[in-house]
Short mmCIF file of C-alpha atoms in Angstrom, two decimals:
data_model
loop_
_atom_site.label_atom_id
_atom_site.label_comp_id
_atom_site.label_asym_id
_atom_site.label_seq_id
_atom_site.Cartn_x
_atom_site.Cartn_y
_atom_site.Cartn_z
CA MET A 3 -0.20 -12.78 -19.75
CA ALA A 4 1.67 -11.64 -16.72
CA ARG A 5 -0.48 -11.53 -13.51
CA VAL A 6 0.51 -8.86 -10.73
CA LEU A 7 -1.08 -8.11 -7.30
CA SER A 8 -0.86 -5.06 -5.69
CA VAL A 9 -1.87 -5.43 -1.77
CA GLY A 10 -2.74 -2.41 0.57
CA GLU A 11 -5.30 0.23 1.29
CA ILE A 12 -7.46 2.29 -1.16
CA MET A 13 -9.48 5.44 0.61
CA LEU A 14 -12.10 7.63 0.31
CA GLU A 15 -10.37 10.83 -0.85
CA MET A 16 -12.14 14.37 -0.06
CA SER A 17 -10.04 17.26 -2.02
CA ASP A 18 -10.51 20.96 -0.76
CA ILE A 19 -11.54 22.77 -3.58
CA GLY A 20 -12.46 25.88 -1.90
CA GLY A 21 -15.53 27.67 -0.75
CA GLY A 22 -16.28 24.75 1.68
CA LEU A 23 -16.60 22.20 -0.85
CA TYR A 24 -14.87 18.84 -1.52
CA LYS A 25 -14.42 16.52 -4.49
CA LYS A 26 -14.71 13.15 -4.13
CA SER A 27 -12.41 10.17 -5.37
CA PHE A 28 -10.36 7.34 -4.12
CA ALA A 29 -6.93 6.79 -3.74
CA GLY A 30 -3.95 4.98 -1.97
CA ASP A 31 -0.46 4.33 -2.84
CA THR A 32 -0.51 0.69 -3.83
CA PHE A 33 -3.81 1.26 -5.75
CA ASN A 34 -2.20 4.31 -7.60
CA MET A 35 0.48 1.66 -8.59
CA ALA A 36 -2.17 -0.64 -9.76
CA HIS A 37 -4.01 2.00 -11.77
CA TYR A 38 -0.98 3.35 -13.36
CA LEU A 39 0.47 -0.08 -14.22
CA ASN A 40 -2.72 -1.25 -15.69
CA LEU A 41 -2.78 1.82 -17.61
CA VAL A 42 0.60 1.64 -19.30
CA ALA A 43 0.71 -2.43 -19.74
CA GLY A 44 -2.48 -2.85 -21.42
CA LYS A 45 -3.43 -6.36 -22.16
CA GLU A 46 -0.02 -7.51 -21.46
CA ILE A 47 -0.72 -7.57 -17.70
CA GLN A 48 -3.21 -8.49 -15.57
CA VAL A 49 -3.54 -6.22 -12.29
CA ASP A 50 -5.49 -7.09 -9.37
CA TYR A 51 -6.07 -5.46 -6.21
CA LEU A 52 -6.13 -7.01 -2.58
CA THR A 53 -7.59 -4.89 -0.20
CA ALA A 54 -10.74 -4.96 2.33
CA LEU A 55 -13.62 -2.51 2.36
CA GLY A 56 -16.98 -2.19 4.11
CA SER A 57 -20.42 -2.70 2.73
CA GLU A 58 -21.46 0.74 2.98
CA ALA A 59 -22.32 2.84 0.10
CA GLU A 60 -18.70 4.52 -0.05
CA SER A 61 -17.04 1.22 -0.23
CA ASN A 62 -19.44 0.09 -3.30
CA ALA A 63 -18.66 3.34 -5.05
CA CYS A 64 -14.78 2.54 -4.51
CA VAL A 65 -15.28 -1.15 -5.90
CA ASP A 66 -17.12 0.45 -9.04
CA PHE A 67 -14.45 2.96 -9.26
CA MET A 68 -11.65 0.56 -9.48
CA ARG A 69 -13.49 -1.66 -11.74
CA GLY A 70 -13.95 1.30 -14.12
CA LEU A 71 -10.14 1.75 -14.21
CA GLY A 72 -9.55 -1.56 -15.47
CA VAL A 73 -8.17 -3.01 -11.99
CA GLY A 74 -9.06 -6.55 -10.82
CA THR A 75 -11.46 -6.47 -8.00
CA GLU A 76 -11.87 -10.04 -7.33
CA ARG A 77 -9.70 -10.22 -4.64
CA CYS A 78 -11.30 -7.21 -2.68
CA ILE A 79 -12.58 -8.62 0.73
CA ARG A 80 -15.87 -7.03 2.24
CA ASN A 81 -16.02 -6.67 5.80
CA PRO A 82 -19.46 -5.63 7.04
CA ASP A 83 -18.26 -4.56 10.64
CA ARG A 84 -16.12 -1.96 8.93
CA SER A 85 -15.81 0.59 6.60
CA ILE A 86 -13.70 2.43 3.90
CA GLY A 87 -10.90 4.72 5.53
CA LEU A 88 -10.81 8.49 4.81
CA PHE A 89 -8.56 11.21 4.18
CA ILE A 90 -8.94 15.02 3.49
CA LEU A 91 -6.52 16.73 1.14
CA SER A 92 -6.01 20.58 1.40
CA ASN A 93 -3.35 22.67 0.72
CA ASP A 94 -1.40 24.98 3.25
CA MET A 95 -0.59 28.55 2.81
CA ARG A 96 2.80 27.59 0.64
CA GLY A 97 0.54 25.43 -1.81
CA GLU A 98 2.22 22.16 -0.11
CA LYS A 99 -0.48 19.59 0.15
CA GLN A 100 -1.81 18.41 3.45
CA TYR A 101 -3.04 15.27 4.38
CA HIS A 102 -5.41 14.28 7.33
CA TYR A 103 -6.61 10.79 7.75
CA TRP A 104 -9.53 8.71 9.55
CA ARG A 105 -8.43 5.13 9.42
CA ASN A 106 -9.40 3.79 12.77
CA GLN A 107 -12.19 1.98 11.30
CA SER A 108 -10.96 0.98 8.05
CA ALA A 109 -11.55 -2.50 6.86
CA ALA A 110 -8.04 -2.67 5.21
CA ARG A 111 -6.19 -2.70 8.66
CA TYR A 112 -7.86 -6.18 9.61
CA LEU A 113 -7.03 -7.86 6.14
CA PHE A 114 -4.61 -9.89 7.52
CA ASP A 115 -6.45 -11.04 10.53
CA GLU A 116 -7.11 -14.06 8.12
CA VAL A 117 -4.68 -15.55 6.29
CA GLN A 118 -4.54 -14.29 2.18
CA ASP A 119 -3.14 -16.39 -0.56
CA LEU A 120 -0.90 -14.29 -2.36
CA THR A 121 0.34 -17.01 -4.66
CA GLY A 122 -0.54 -17.46 -8.47
CA TYR A 123 1.05 -14.20 -9.38
CA ASP A 124 4.17 -13.22 -11.18
CA LEU A 125 4.72 -10.15 -8.99
CA VAL A 126 3.49 -9.19 -5.68
CA PHE A 127 3.66 -5.40 -4.71
CA LEU A 128 3.17 -3.90 -0.81
CA SER A 129 4.42 -0.90 0.49
CA GLY A 130 5.55 0.51 4.09
CA ILE A 131 1.94 1.73 4.25
CA THR A 132 0.41 -1.64 3.92
CA ALA A 133 2.64 -3.32 6.63
CA ALA A 134 2.00 -0.09 9.00
CA ILE A 135 -1.78 -0.37 9.00
CA THR A 136 -1.94 -3.90 9.19
CA LEU A 137 -2.37 -5.38 12.64
CA ASN A 138 -1.75 -8.79 11.93
CA LYS A 139 1.63 -8.71 10.54
CA ASP A 140 2.57 -12.29 10.80
CA ASN A 141 -0.06 -13.34 8.41
CA LEU A 142 1.03 -10.80 6.04
CA THR A 143 5.01 -11.82 5.98
CA GLY A 144 3.65 -15.12 5.91
CA GLY A 145 1.51 -14.61 2.69
CA VAL A 146 4.30 -13.05 1.06
CA SER A 147 6.79 -15.70 1.99
CA THR A 148 4.69 -18.56 0.77
CA ALA A 149 4.10 -16.35 -2.70
CA ARG A 150 7.78 -16.26 -3.06
CA GLU A 151 8.25 -19.89 -2.57
CA GLN A 152 5.58 -20.47 -5.12
CA GLY A 153 7.94 -18.12 -7.76
CA ALA A 154 6.52 -14.85 -7.15
CA MET A 155 8.84 -11.79 -7.62
CA ILE A 156 8.42 -9.52 -4.32
CA ALA A 157 8.45 -5.42 -4.48
CA TYR A 158 8.37 -3.49 -1.72
CA ASP A 159 8.15 0.24 -1.65
CA PHE A 160 9.16 1.86 1.83
CA ASN A 161 7.06 4.82 1.58
CA TYR A 162 7.82 5.75 5.59
CA ARG A 163 4.85 7.85 6.85
CA PRO A 164 5.99 8.88 10.39
CA GLN A 165 2.35 9.15 11.22
CA LEU A 166 1.69 5.61 11.26
CA TRP A 167 5.10 4.18 12.88
CA ASP A 168 7.89 4.98 14.28
CA PRO A 169 11.51 4.56 12.30
CA ASP A 170 12.58 1.70 14.76
CA SER A 171 9.15 -0.32 13.92
CA ALA A 172 9.56 0.42 10.15
CA ARG A 173 13.04 -0.80 10.27
CA ALA A 174 12.01 -3.92 12.23
CA PHE A 175 9.46 -4.75 9.36
CA ALA A 176 12.02 -4.26 6.89
CA GLU A 177 14.38 -6.86 8.13
CA ARG A 178 11.71 -9.05 8.40
CA ILE A 179 10.51 -8.60 4.70
CA LEU A 180 13.72 -7.90 2.77
CA PRO A 181 14.84 -11.44 2.92
CA LEU A 182 11.68 -12.08 0.42
CA VAL A 183 12.08 -8.86 -1.56
CA SER A 184 13.51 -9.05 -4.97
CA LEU A 185 12.95 -5.12 -5.79
CA ALA A 186 13.02 -2.35 -3.11
CA LYS A 187 12.30 1.45 -3.53
CA ILE A 188 13.85 3.89 -1.01
CA SER A 189 14.15 7.81 -1.18
CA ASP A 190 17.13 9.28 0.05
CA GLU A 191 15.33 10.91 3.04
CA GLU A 192 13.76 7.36 3.99
CA GLN A 193 17.22 6.03 4.01
CA ASP A 194 18.57 8.63 6.15
CA ILE A 195 15.69 8.02 8.66
CA LEU A 196 15.48 4.31 8.74
CA PHE A 197 19.28 3.41 7.87
CA PRO A 198 21.46 6.42 9.29
CA GLY A 199 24.82 6.16 8.30
CA GLN A 200 24.36 3.43 5.37
CA ASP A 201 24.18 4.35 1.70
CA ILE A 202 22.73 2.33 -0.83
CA SER A 203 26.29 0.00 -1.15
CA ALA A 204 25.88 -0.65 2.22
CA LEU A 205 22.39 -1.78 2.14
CA SER A 206 23.10 -3.60 -1.29
CA LEU A 207 25.86 -5.71 1.16
CA SER A 208 23.50 -6.21 3.59
CA HIS A 209 20.52 -7.43 1.42
CA ALA A 210 22.22 -8.93 -1.59
CA GLY A 211 19.27 -10.58 -3.14
CA VAL A 212 17.43 -6.98 -3.22
CA GLU A 213 17.60 -4.71 -6.22
CA TRP A 214 17.43 -1.42 -4.88
CA VAL A 215 15.55 1.67 -6.68
#
């Protein structure tokens, strides 16, 4: 059985359903990938999720939520001094989704304050959000590098969010991680923001070891 590790942050989601009421759930870009991969792969792939959560009731409920969806939670670290992050989801007058985040106390930001073992997996997946919120990026890239040396394929979804970091910082991290990456996902908009004047052909030439999606 193939093994996949997704690395990042899952948050408490409060969706505005009108009338001053909110529906509670849990979501996050890298967790969503883990969930849907597990959903379509069935027993062919073991999908684990590496994150950090608090020890309060909502973090406990989040672990139960992930387990209920069949995603492996053995790699979930509990930080008693932090909590799960929160975002509120609503719609503007045009029906466009609006996201409002509270993540300063999120345990996931401190996940790589300690070196994390990412080895033992066929594929390790992370995103630009994972990188942007991580305070110790050296430990993050170090863990990815070791996993790559041990034979893991590394996948990176740029998923650029201007609320989290500026283009220069996102580009600088990309230049650090791309030499380790086998598969990279980038949108046309992200490409224009982070690599102005470069098309996919140019990116493929400068990072020849990466398959671009």
